[in-house]
Amino acid sequence: MEQRNASEKRKSIIASGWLVKSDRIIDQRDAIARWKMHRCKLLDLSSIWSLIALVCMVMGLARGQLIRPVYVYEGLIKGIHDYFNNTCIILLHTNPSPVENQGLIEGERLLHLQKYLSSTFHIRTALMDFNMFRTRIGQNYYNIKRPLFVLLNDYEDTRKEFANQVSTWIAMAYPTWLVFFKNETKLSDFFFEIYVPFDCKFMVAKSSTNETGKENITEVYQVDKGKELRSMHFGTWDVKNGLKGPTRGLYFRRNDLFGHNIFVTSVYDPPISLFKHNRQNEITGMSGFFGEVILLLQEGMNCTFTYKKSKSWGVCLPNGTCTGAVGMLMNGKADFAATEFMMTSDRLDVISFTTPIYTTKCRTYIKRPSSTNVKWNVYTAPFSLSIWNIIIFFIIIMSGSIVLIQKLFMVTSLYRDEDHLPTKFTEILFFVAGAFCNQGMQQSVLDPIRMVHFVIHITAVIILAAYSAALVSFLTVQSFVMPFTTMKGLLKDKTYRFGVVGDSADFTFFQNTSDKVMNVLFTELLMKETDLPNNYLQGLKRVCKEDKYAFMTLDNMAALLQQKVNCKLEPLDTISQITVAMATRTNSPFLGLINTNLLLLRDGGILQRLMETQWSITLNTAQSSWKSVDINDVVPLLLLITAALLVSCFIYAIEHIAYKRLLKRVKLKLKPSRQLIM
């Protein structure tokens, strides 16, 4: 019974898991006492099988898990851990009870390795067999950040258990791998039927044949499942110098896909995403902004693209299925989506995004009202009320000055030559006001009045020039009144329809939002639309074609497509800031390489240059520098002229009637007098 308890205690210590501390390791004196107990048991001739097992352990016939000296494991594992900045280490082996099956010495070597890494360097270290790893950790390995998995040897049973119990279900690219090989073991033999993804960090250590205690490290990977196993030199390790790893990053070392074919899907979204077809109507390539980007990616990664067209960007339905390009990535029908994808949280569950391409704002656009309001104050707006008051006051003062001067000269009897000039204040006021309308004044022989006339005309010229310039700017600057500027105003207006691109993230944005206004917009306006546009160009054309139709799009797309629609688009307030990227299927082995090439394009200024040229290609069209005045701007002047004409005609008619009546009376008075003469 005591032996069984001791055995169970040793098992629990070996499979203890994380953060093995020195106070939990079997005390050396305790181990020696147990060894003596085993030796005493051997003296019992009643257990022949125990004797055979003990002889095997003593003679070293049992195969140990460590195929290198312990110091090699210690130094190399520590070096790999530091190079990749791993947070923990899991030592994997095949024997669930190494002490019982392989002897106390083998067990203490494993425990010593675990203790060295955990106690000396405070690295979380666990010693597990494959079965324990699968049952105790299993799919929860994703909760371990940056783990380092170490295969202690290259035995056939190790290879089989790794191939059957681990590599078939674990995401191989998630952890860092290290396996120790004997010199005679071939890479192709060990990795037979084991898929090592392109982005997997899998190192193989072999002893150097020229120098004792030196390890040559090789990294292995495959471009795709079933493809050739590729290897390259990773570095070396020795006791004196430690690990000498590569100075270049992973995707600078693995920057070649050797012509591997990648299935690319995209959405017809002119002018930034267009398809090229051959005579058989087969898609042979892409053009536009994203077409240029993937051509650069194809050259940088040395791969080939096969294109597939998607009808829409796609959304994920409540039943778990997805449509459009998102569904193609999710179902494995495409590897890469080369079009603009909004980075939303619901899409992160089914696809992976590349590094952001650009950021923009999302807002709603409406058509500028076709009829602007009549500017009734356009002819008084150039001057403020205080300036108009000053002008009126100046006219009154100048008129009064002329009247005063004339009175003074009349008193002094020097005004006899000026009898033909107006002397009434109202008449003089009329002439002074006419001077401010660019009319002349009757010349006077009096020098004081001439000086007043000179001041009046100089002031009138300056004021008239300033007024004319301001009036021209007021007439030529187009101004209008927006019916609303916010989404809340759009909802309150209740005369506008509202649309977004169908089967896209724009639709799910309103469907899943927690904002009350957006929620009401979705239920009351958006859900009533039975035929949503397929892309941004269709939506903006619908804004121009239909009356009172609002459409949500991206700022850069609206600016790009403004020249392709026949109306002026007006934006409402910003709804949200949007990050746009391309997408790949989940856990794509090529995502890191794509991101690396995109970052190189961005850091080199190529991506920015593409955006400037592609986005501005239709915005540089020459526009006339002349600005026509709208008819509504001159309506007040036309009405003033018409009113003046009507008033003049009315006064003329009154004067004509009065003149005829007066003439008739005169004739009646003259008629009796003529009769008397007769």
XYZ file of C-alpha atoms in Angstrom:
678
model
C 0.000 0.000 0.000
C 2.826 2.392 0.851
C 4.467 1.690 -2.489
C 1.217 2.412 -4.347
C 0.728 5.707 -2.512
C 4.259 6.744 -3.318
C 3.711 5.864 -6.974
C 0.513 7.919 -7.175
C 2.261 10.820 -5.521
C 5.028 10.717 -8.103
C 2.440 10.668 -10.925
C 0.706 13.754 -9.593
C 4.040 15.567 -9.327
C 5.013 14.761 -12.913
C 1.603 15.861 -14.305
C 1.295 18.853 -11.995
C 1.039 21.431 -14.835
C 2.049 25.103 -14.434
C 4.580 26.936 -12.267
C 6.328 24.003 -10.694
C 8.039 25.271 -7.569
C 11.075 23.809 -5.839
C 9.132 23.093 -2.647
C 6.785 20.789 -4.644
C 9.570 18.673 -6.218
C 10.471 15.379 -4.609
C 13.155 15.852 -2.083
C 16.369 14.092 -3.004
C 16.584 12.321 0.328
C 13.013 11.139 -0.056
C 13.864 9.760 -3.493
C 16.865 7.894 -2.089
C 14.741 6.399 0.679
C 12.191 5.208 -1.872
C 14.977 3.760 -3.991
C 16.206 1.774 -0.987
C 12.681 0.565 -0.422
C 12.566 -0.687 -4.028
C 15.906 -2.411 -3.521
C 14.593 -4.186 -0.426
C 11.568 -5.338 -2.359
C 13.825 -6.941 -4.913
C 15.101 -9.323 -2.274
C 11.664 -10.859 -2.241
C 12.008 -13.770 -4.662
C 8.225 -14.111 -4.862
C 8.032 -11.297 -7.463
C 10.043 -12.325 -10.471
C 8.487 -9.614 -12.666
C 9.612 -6.872 -10.287
C 13.136 -8.238 -10.465
C 13.125 -8.170 -14.275
C 11.833 -4.602 -14.352
C 14.462 -3.476 -11.864
C 17.234 -5.101 -13.851
C 16.026 -3.323 -16.971
C 16.103 0.028 -15.218
C 19.529 -0.540 -13.765
C 20.988 -1.757 -17.036
C 19.491 1.226 -18.866
C 17.599 -0.937 -21.298
C 14.517 1.308 -21.067
C 14.569 4.097 -23.664
C 14.803 7.602 -22.164
C 12.744 10.617 -23.342
C 15.786 12.894 -23.485
C 18.089 12.215 -26.437
C 20.484 15.054 -25.597
C 22.308 16.001 -22.447
C 20.116 17.996 -20.109
C 22.219 21.163 -20.500
C 21.497 21.162 -24.272
C 17.741 21.090 -23.618
C 18.073 23.765 -20.979
C 20.100 26.190 -23.090
C 18.361 25.683 -26.427
C 14.810 25.810 -25.043
C 15.677 28.968 -23.105
C 17.201 30.521 -26.249
C 14.145 29.761 -28.412
C 11.867 31.058 -25.640
C 13.726 34.365 -25.483
C 13.942 34.763 -29.272
C 10.180 34.418 -29.833
C 9.236 36.027 -26.509
C 7.081 33.089 -25.461
C 5.177 33.273 -22.188
C 5.278 29.577 -21.231
C 6.718 26.203 -22.181
C 5.050 22.801 -22.520
C 7.391 19.793 -22.649
C 5.627 17.007 -24.550
C 6.577 13.331 -24.353
C 4.931 9.958 -24.917
C 5.328 8.185 -21.582
C 2.616 8.975 -19.005
C 4.774 7.550 -16.117
C 8.468 8.053 -16.964
C 9.633 7.266 -13.413
C 7.857 3.929 -13.222
C 8.510 2.863 -16.818
C 11.985 4.282 -17.400
C 13.475 4.594 -13.960
C 14.077 7.186 -11.332
C 17.066 8.652 -13.113
C 15.031 9.428 -16.240
C 12.244 10.913 -14.148
C 14.659 13.108 -12.244
C 16.188 14.344 -15.506
C 12.783 15.480 -16.704
C 11.982 17.040 -13.362
C 15.338 18.749 -13.293
C 14.687 20.260 -16.756
C 11.287 21.477 -15.642
C 12.671 22.870 -12.402
C 15.525 24.631 -14.204
C 13.194 26.505 -16.524
C 10.526 27.306 -13.952
C 12.570 28.073 -10.846
C 15.745 29.547 -12.312
C 14.183 31.741 -15.022
C 10.625 31.930 -13.659
C 9.182 30.600 -16.912
C 5.879 28.796 -16.587
C 6.732 25.229 -17.555
C 4.642 22.066 -17.715
C 5.683 18.470 -18.353
C 2.920 16.540 -20.122
C 2.376 13.487 -22.263
C 0.249 13.868 -25.410
C -2.825 12.264 -23.914
C -2.729 14.563 -20.886
C -2.284 17.611 -23.125
C -5.303 16.691 -25.172
C -7.591 15.851 -22.247
C -6.585 18.595 -19.799
C -5.915 21.498 -22.158
C -7.492 20.575 -25.475
C -9.151 23.477 -27.284
C -8.349 25.757 -24.360
C -4.831 26.159 -25.731
C -6.058 29.441 -27.242
C -6.154 30.820 -23.700
C -2.379 30.393 -23.493
C -0.602 33.373 -24.992
C 2.429 32.691 -27.188
C 3.203 29.170 -25.940
C 6.327 27.166 -26.840
C 5.643 23.469 -27.410
C 8.716 21.220 -27.212
C 8.864 17.639 -28.535
C 11.684 16.052 -26.543
C 12.609 13.437 -29.152
C 11.865 12.104 -32.619
C 10.832 8.557 -31.731
C 8.265 6.835 -33.902
C 5.709 6.766 -31.102
C 6.315 10.496 -30.576
C 5.750 11.143 -34.277
C 2.576 9.045 -34.362
C 1.030 10.590 -31.261
C 1.924 14.092 -32.440
C 0.487 13.400 -35.896
C -2.703 11.733 -34.663
C -3.487 13.427 -31.345
C -2.231 16.982 -31.801
C -1.569 18.140 -35.365
C -5.018 17.119 -36.644
C -7.004 19.555 -34.490
C -4.671 22.240 -33.171
C -3.987 25.443 -35.118
C -0.347 24.709 -35.858
C 0.562 28.352 -36.472
C -0.649 29.493 -33.050
C 2.212 28.146 -30.864
C 5.958 27.984 -31.491
C 7.329 24.457 -32.018
C 10.704 22.876 -31.254
C 11.587 19.226 -31.814
C 14.893 17.461 -31.132
C 16.100 15.138 -33.913
C 18.790 12.507 -34.054
C 21.216 13.118 -36.894
C 19.999 10.135 -38.904
C 16.334 11.231 -38.856
C 15.082 12.750 -42.097
C 12.655 15.659 -42.167
C 10.460 14.002 -44.783
C 10.135 10.845 -42.661
C 9.108 12.623 -39.468
C 6.707 15.118 -41.115
C 5.062 12.491 -43.321
C 1.308 13.256 -43.324
C 1.876 16.187 -40.936
C 0.801 19.567 -42.319
C 3.053 22.458 -41.262
C 1.319 25.675 -42.475
C 3.137 28.473 -44.230
C 2.977 30.749 -41.191
C 3.918 28.060 -38.645
C 7.101 28.573 -36.597
C 8.427 24.995 -36.409
C 12.105 24.483 -35.551
C 14.063 21.219 -35.785
C 17.275 20.860 -33.753
C 20.054 18.463 -34.799
C 23.468 17.948 -33.237
C 26.437 19.254 -35.184
C 28.705 16.520 -36.524
C 31.748 18.784 -36.399
C 31.468 20.319 -32.942
C 30.263 18.729 -29.727
C 27.552 20.569 -27.845
C 26.506 22.575 -30.903
C 23.001 22.424 -32.368
C 21.969 23.329 -35.916
C 18.384 24.589 -36.104
C 16.237 24.310 -39.226
C 12.759 25.750 -39.714
C 10.249 23.836 -41.825
C 6.934 24.780 -43.487
C 4.674 24.027 -46.434
C 3.127 26.526 -48.833
C -0.141 24.575 -48.748
C -1.492 21.247 -47.587
C -0.089 18.388 -49.647
C 2.684 20.567 -51.069
C 6.408 20.014 -50.735
C 7.934 20.334 -47.262
C 10.351 23.264 -47.388
C 13.155 24.015 -44.971
C 15.701 26.744 -44.381
C 18.484 27.356 -41.910
C 17.230 29.139 -38.792
C 20.352 29.419 -36.641
C 22.797 27.668 -34.333
C 23.204 27.180 -30.605
C 26.168 26.323 -28.437
C 26.990 26.595 -24.770
C 29.402 29.494 -25.192
C 27.481 31.813 -27.551
C 23.920 30.681 -26.969
C 21.329 30.968 -29.739
C 22.171 32.854 -32.917
C 18.877 33.247 -34.758
C 17.976 35.088 -37.951
C 18.000 38.873 -37.977
C 15.161 39.129 -40.492
C 11.500 38.616 -39.645
C 9.462 35.548 -40.524
C 7.839 36.958 -43.675
C 11.055 38.480 -44.904
C 12.510 34.976 -44.829
C 9.383 33.362 -46.275
C 8.460 35.868 -48.956
C 7.963 33.431 -51.818
C 4.865 31.310 -52.487
C 6.538 29.621 -55.476
C 3.639 30.322 -57.835
C 0.934 29.021 -55.504
C -2.601 29.750 -56.747
C -4.837 31.887 -54.507
C -8.559 32.264 -55.152
C -9.521 35.940 -55.043
C -13.066 37.255 -54.900
C -14.242 40.824 -55.323
C -17.368 42.913 -55.817
C -18.196 45.016 -58.838
C -17.830 48.470 -57.310
C -16.841 51.040 -59.935
C -14.492 52.722 -60.268
C -12.220 51.218 -57.579
C -13.054 47.557 -58.155
C -13.652 46.395 -61.741
C -13.253 43.072 -63.555
C -11.452 42.264 -66.777
C -12.958 39.618 -69.081
C -11.697 37.701 -72.074
C -13.658 36.745 -75.180
C -15.193 33.789 -73.361
C -16.434 36.208 -70.680
C -14.075 34.665 -68.135
C -12.596 36.927 -65.462
C -8.901 37.384 -66.148
C -8.044 40.230 -63.803
C -9.086 43.363 -61.977
C -8.659 47.080 -62.475
C -9.188 50.136 -60.343
C -7.563 50.837 -57.019
C -7.884 47.324 -55.598
C -6.881 45.822 -58.936
C -3.597 47.729 -58.759
C -3.053 46.677 -55.139
C -3.429 42.950 -55.766
C -1.154 43.145 -58.812
C 1.551 44.512 -56.519
C 0.766 41.785 -53.974
C 1.003 39.131 -56.681
C 4.424 40.369 -57.690
C 5.661 40.669 -54.113
C 4.473 37.206 -53.027
C 5.283 35.347 -56.292
C 1.858 33.751 -56.571
C -0.993 33.500 -59.062
C -4.577 34.665 -58.616
C -7.775 33.035 -59.809
C -10.665 35.481 -59.724
C -14.232 34.865 -58.633
C -16.983 37.461 -58.747
C -19.269 38.018 -55.789
C -22.665 39.689 -56.071
C -22.321 41.527 -52.754
C -20.049 42.118 -49.801
C -22.225 39.836 -47.681
C -23.752 39.667 -44.223
C -24.085 36.933 -41.597
C -27.606 35.720 -40.934
C -29.030 34.678 -37.543
C -28.848 30.992 -38.551
C -25.051 31.207 -38.794
C -24.734 31.295 -42.579
C -23.174 34.183 -44.471
C -23.824 35.595 -47.930
C -21.746 37.294 -50.604
C -17.985 37.570 -50.378
C -18.067 36.955 -46.613
C -19.827 33.641 -47.226
C -17.288 32.644 -49.890
C -14.428 33.240 -47.444
C -16.229 31.453 -44.644
C -17.032 28.391 -46.785
C -13.545 28.123 -48.263
C -14.626 29.025 -51.811
C -12.177 31.942 -51.803
C -8.935 32.653 -49.972
C -8.787 36.411 -50.302
C -11.296 39.234 -50.879
C -9.797 42.207 -52.721
C -12.371 44.910 -52.103
C -13.208 47.439 -49.406
C -14.489 45.782 -46.241
C -15.681 47.688 -43.217
C -14.002 46.238 -40.143
C -16.991 45.295 -37.979
C -17.151 43.094 -34.888
C -19.682 40.634 -36.314
C -17.431 39.891 -39.279
C -14.441 39.163 -37.054
C -16.105 35.920 -35.980
C -16.054 34.435 -39.489
C -13.279 36.175 -41.460
C -9.929 37.875 -40.838
C -9.038 41.392 -41.933
C -5.796 42.611 -43.410
C -3.990 45.642 -42.099
C -6.155 48.764 -42.681
C -5.967 50.296 -46.151
C -7.455 53.674 -45.247
C -9.866 55.343 -42.857
C -12.803 57.508 -43.852
C -16.102 58.838 -42.572
C -19.511 57.345 -43.144
C -22.452 59.684 -43.674
C -25.729 60.154 -45.572
C -25.964 62.171 -48.786
C -28.976 63.888 -50.326
C -29.509 65.843 -53.533
C -29.035 69.588 -53.308
C -32.469 71.260 -53.538
C -33.160 72.209 -57.159
C -34.889 75.533 -56.297
C -33.173 77.902 -53.937
C -34.958 80.543 -51.891
C -35.312 84.033 -53.304
C -32.743 86.343 -51.750
C -34.965 89.268 -50.820
C -32.216 90.946 -48.858
C -29.489 90.403 -51.454
C -29.408 94.100 -52.431
C -29.159 95.343 -48.877
C -26.995 92.553 -47.461
C -23.643 93.891 -48.809
C -23.761 96.685 -46.198
C -24.776 96.386 -42.620
C -27.616 98.444 -41.154
C -25.207 100.858 -39.478
C -23.515 101.648 -42.821
C -26.868 102.273 -44.486
C -27.781 104.617 -41.637
C -24.510 106.489 -42.059
C -25.106 106.857 -45.823
C -28.620 108.195 -45.257
C -27.343 110.573 -42.590
C -24.579 111.781 -44.950
C -27.105 112.467 -47.727
C -29.290 114.486 -45.346
C -26.314 116.451 -43.979
C -24.976 117.251 -47.470
C -28.441 118.327 -48.647
C -28.878 120.510 -45.596
C -25.412 122.038 -46.182
C -26.318 123.019 -49.729
C -29.602 124.570 -48.566
C -27.786 126.465 -45.807
C -25.135 127.816 -48.195
C -27.788 128.945 -50.636
C -29.709 130.747 -47.868
C -26.579 132.568 -46.722
C -25.763 133.790 -50.193
C -29.402 134.799 -50.734
C -29.267 136.927 -47.606
C -26.128 138.667 -48.767
C -27.732 139.369 -52.183
C -24.981 137.349 -53.939
C -27.361 134.652 -55.083
C -29.057 136.510 -57.887
C -27.293 134.362 -60.556
C -28.438 131.152 -58.929
C -32.159 131.714 -59.413
C -32.391 128.759 -61.777
C -30.980 126.287 -59.161
C -33.296 124.264 -56.836
C -33.686 125.770 -53.427
C -36.105 123.425 -51.730
C -34.632 120.838 -49.364
C -36.615 117.977 -50.922
C -35.382 118.835 -54.409
C -31.784 119.053 -53.265
C -32.165 115.789 -51.308
C -33.384 114.099 -54.479
C -30.341 115.262 -56.463
C -27.870 114.248 -53.738
C -29.433 110.780 -53.529
C -29.156 110.602 -57.341
C -25.445 111.271 -57.057
C -25.118 108.076 -54.974
C -26.862 106.293 -57.851
C -24.202 107.556 -60.281
C -26.341 110.483 -61.522
C -25.063 113.988 -62.187
C -25.962 117.204 -60.350
C -26.665 120.643 -61.760
C -23.496 122.714 -61.665
C -23.310 125.730 -59.366
C -21.222 128.886 -59.687
C -20.715 129.096 -55.954
C -17.405 127.621 -54.807
C -18.713 126.345 -51.422
C -21.462 124.399 -53.166
C -18.924 123.035 -55.692
C -16.791 121.775 -52.787
C -19.848 120.064 -51.317
C -20.637 118.519 -54.718
C -17.030 117.256 -54.977
C -17.228 115.582 -51.549
C -20.595 114.058 -52.415
C -19.353 112.588 -55.719
C -16.066 111.227 -54.286
C -17.955 109.560 -51.426
C -20.565 108.169 -53.830
C -17.916 106.652 -56.138
C -16.160 104.887 -53.264
C -19.380 103.601 -51.715
C -20.754 102.509 -55.083
C -17.567 100.592 -55.950
C -17.602 98.782 -52.609
C -21.300 98.046 -52.924
C -20.951 96.716 -56.479
C -18.142 94.309 -55.502
C -20.068 92.999 -52.514
C -23.250 92.671 -54.542
C -21.493 90.639 -57.257
C -20.132 88.199 -54.678
C -23.548 87.885 -53.061
C -25.164 87.140 -56.404
C -22.573 84.625 -57.629
C -22.163 82.635 -54.412
C -24.781 79.906 -54.491
C -26.501 79.515 -51.158
C -29.328 77.246 -50.195
C -31.072 76.018 -47.113
C -30.671 72.330 -46.198
C -33.938 70.686 -45.124
C -32.001 68.913 -42.338
C -28.394 68.163 -41.423
C -28.639 65.156 -39.079
C -30.084 61.657 -39.169
C -32.559 62.755 -36.532
C -33.712 65.517 -38.877
C -34.066 62.983 -41.683
C -36.307 60.908 -39.442
C -38.416 63.910 -38.413
C -38.832 65.117 -41.993
C -40.837 61.975 -42.927
C -40.774 62.853 -46.633
C -37.425 61.265 -47.538
C -36.710 57.629 -48.302
C -33.481 56.122 -47.013
C -31.233 53.435 -48.495
C -27.856 51.718 -48.099
C -25.939 49.138 -50.127
C -27.864 45.898 -49.851
C -26.325 42.788 -48.288
C -23.426 44.738 -46.810
C -21.991 45.967 -43.535
C -23.907 49.225 -44.041
C -27.156 47.303 -43.629
C -26.004 45.354 -40.558
C -24.712 48.596 -39.037
C -28.290 49.839 -38.708
C -29.615 46.384 -37.909
C -27.305 45.826 -34.922
C -26.904 49.370 -33.629
C -27.877 50.342 -30.108
C -28.535 53.978 -31.078
C -32.239 54.770 -30.792
C -32.385 57.091 -33.814
C -30.581 54.568 -36.038
C -32.857 51.840 -34.749
C -35.986 53.796 -35.680
C -34.474 54.629 -39.074
C -33.923 50.928 -39.679
C -37.445 49.877 -38.737
C -39.384 52.795 -40.227
C -37.399 53.628 -43.363
C -34.772 51.055 -44.266
C -36.965 47.994 -43.825
C -39.506 49.468 -46.244
C -36.964 49.469 -49.075
C -37.455 46.308 -51.124
C -34.807 47.045 -53.777
C -31.604 48.309 -52.210
C -28.675 49.347 -54.493
C -25.920 46.804 -55.192
C -23.071 49.330 -54.929
C -22.352 52.945 -54.098
C -22.650 54.197 -57.682
C -26.175 52.821 -58.036
C -27.171 54.381 -54.740
C -25.877 57.862 -55.627
C -27.494 57.702 -59.059
C -30.756 56.920 -57.326
C -30.278 60.002 -55.126
C -30.085 62.170 -58.263
C -32.843 60.389 -60.150
C -35.491 60.167 -57.452
C -36.943 63.008 -55.422
C -36.213 63.026 -51.725
C -33.995 59.951 -51.537
C -31.151 59.753 -48.992
C -28.261 57.278 -49.296
C -25.460 56.386 -46.885
C -21.952 56.022 -48.305
C -18.301 56.723 -47.545
C -16.865 60.209 -47.950
C -14.115 59.165 -50.346
C -16.559 57.201 -52.500
C -18.947 60.162 -52.668
C -16.103 62.467 -53.725
C -14.948 59.957 -56.333
C -18.409 59.320 -57.759
C -19.598 62.950 -57.733
C -18.450 63.361 -61.348
C -20.413 60.287 -62.426
C -23.805 61.547 -61.254
C -25.827 64.438 -62.672
C -26.658 66.320 -59.490
C -24.876 68.021 -56.649
C -24.592 65.830 -53.541
C -24.863 67.359 -50.098
C -23.643 65.505 -46.975
C -25.320 65.291 -43.614
C -23.403 65.116 -40.341
C -20.917 62.281 -39.836
C -22.384 59.012 -38.561
C -19.151 57.219 -37.663
C -15.461 56.829 -38.485
C -14.847 53.759 -40.666
C -11.706 51.646 -41.104
C -11.500 49.901 -44.474
C -9.424 46.785 -45.155
C -9.379 43.680 -47.328
C -10.222 40.245 -45.918
C -9.070 36.622 -45.882
C -10.584 33.427 -44.568
C -10.104 32.721 -40.881
C -6.631 31.411 -39.938
C -5.355 31.989 -43.452
C -1.643 31.072 -43.570
C -1.039 33.915 -46.031
C -2.515 36.736 -43.931
C 0.832 37.631 -42.365
C 2.585 37.713 -45.740
C -0.192 39.877 -47.231
C 0.028 42.284 -44.293
C 3.803 42.472 -44.611
C 3.558 43.406 -48.281
C 0.813 45.953 -47.573
C 2.967 47.571 -44.900
C 5.885 47.708 -47.318
C 3.640 49.389 -49.893
C 2.411 51.851 -47.288
C 5.850 52.632 -45.830
C 7.268 53.075 -49.311
C 4.546 55.569 -50.226
C 3.260 53.367 -53.058
C -0.125 52.771 -51.447
C -0.625 56.485 -50.833
C 0.391 57.239 -54.400
C -2.136 54.721 -55.721
C -4.864 56.302 -53.624
C -4.029 59.772 -54.878
C -3.953 58.769 -58.543
C -6.957 56.440 -58.496
C -9.106 58.648 -56.287
C -8.361 61.848 -58.187
C -8.532 60.471 -61.720
C -12.034 61.864 -62.301
C -11.717 64.901 -60.084
C -9.168 66.786 -62.209
C -11.516 67.638 -65.049
C -11.242 71.262 -66.115
C -14.043 73.445 -64.886
C -15.047 76.844 -66.157
C -13.925 79.776 -64.042
C -17.119 81.671 -64.894
C -19.985 81.482 -62.461
C -23.465 82.245 -63.747
C -26.003 84.060 -61.622
C -29.165 82.151 -60.879
C -32.460 83.682 -61.955
C -33.691 83.595 -58.378
C -30.913 85.962 -57.361
C -32.193 88.773 -59.577
C -35.877 88.279 -58.791
C -35.919 91.153 -56.259
C -34.375 93.510 -58.844
C -36.794 92.392 -61.523
C -39.698 92.873 -59.142
C -38.381 96.326 -58.224
C -38.136 97.328 -61.878
C -41.576 95.912 -62.580
C -43.050 97.682 -59.578
C -41.399 100.954 -60.615
C -42.735 100.520 -64.135
C -46.246 99.853 -62.865
C -46.090 102.790 -60.489
C -44.813 105.019 -63.289
C -47.571 103.862 -65.597
C -50.120 104.399 -62.842
C -48.843 107.911 -62.130
C -48.697 108.629 -65.846
C -52.283 107.466 -66.225
C -53.408 109.663 -63.332
C -51.506 112.651 -64.703
C -52.939 112.015 -68.169
C -56.491 111.845 -66.827
C -55.947 114.925 -64.649
C -54.429 116.800 -67.590
C -57.399 115.986 -69.827
C -59.854 117.102 -67.164
C -57.923 120.305 -66.613
C -57.760 120.925 -70.349
C -61.490 120.333 -70.629
C -62.231 122.833 -67.860
C -60.031 125.409 -69.528
C -61.851 124.915 -72.793
C -65.196 125.317 -71.058
C -64.080 128.587 -69.479
C -62.727 129.908 -72.731
C -65.846 129.064 -74.717
C -68.230 131.635 -73.097
C -65.659 134.364 -73.446
C -65.313 133.655 -77.167
C -69.053 133.787 -77.556
C -69.144 137.229 -75.923
C -66.500 138.445 -78.291
C -68.497 137.217 -81.179
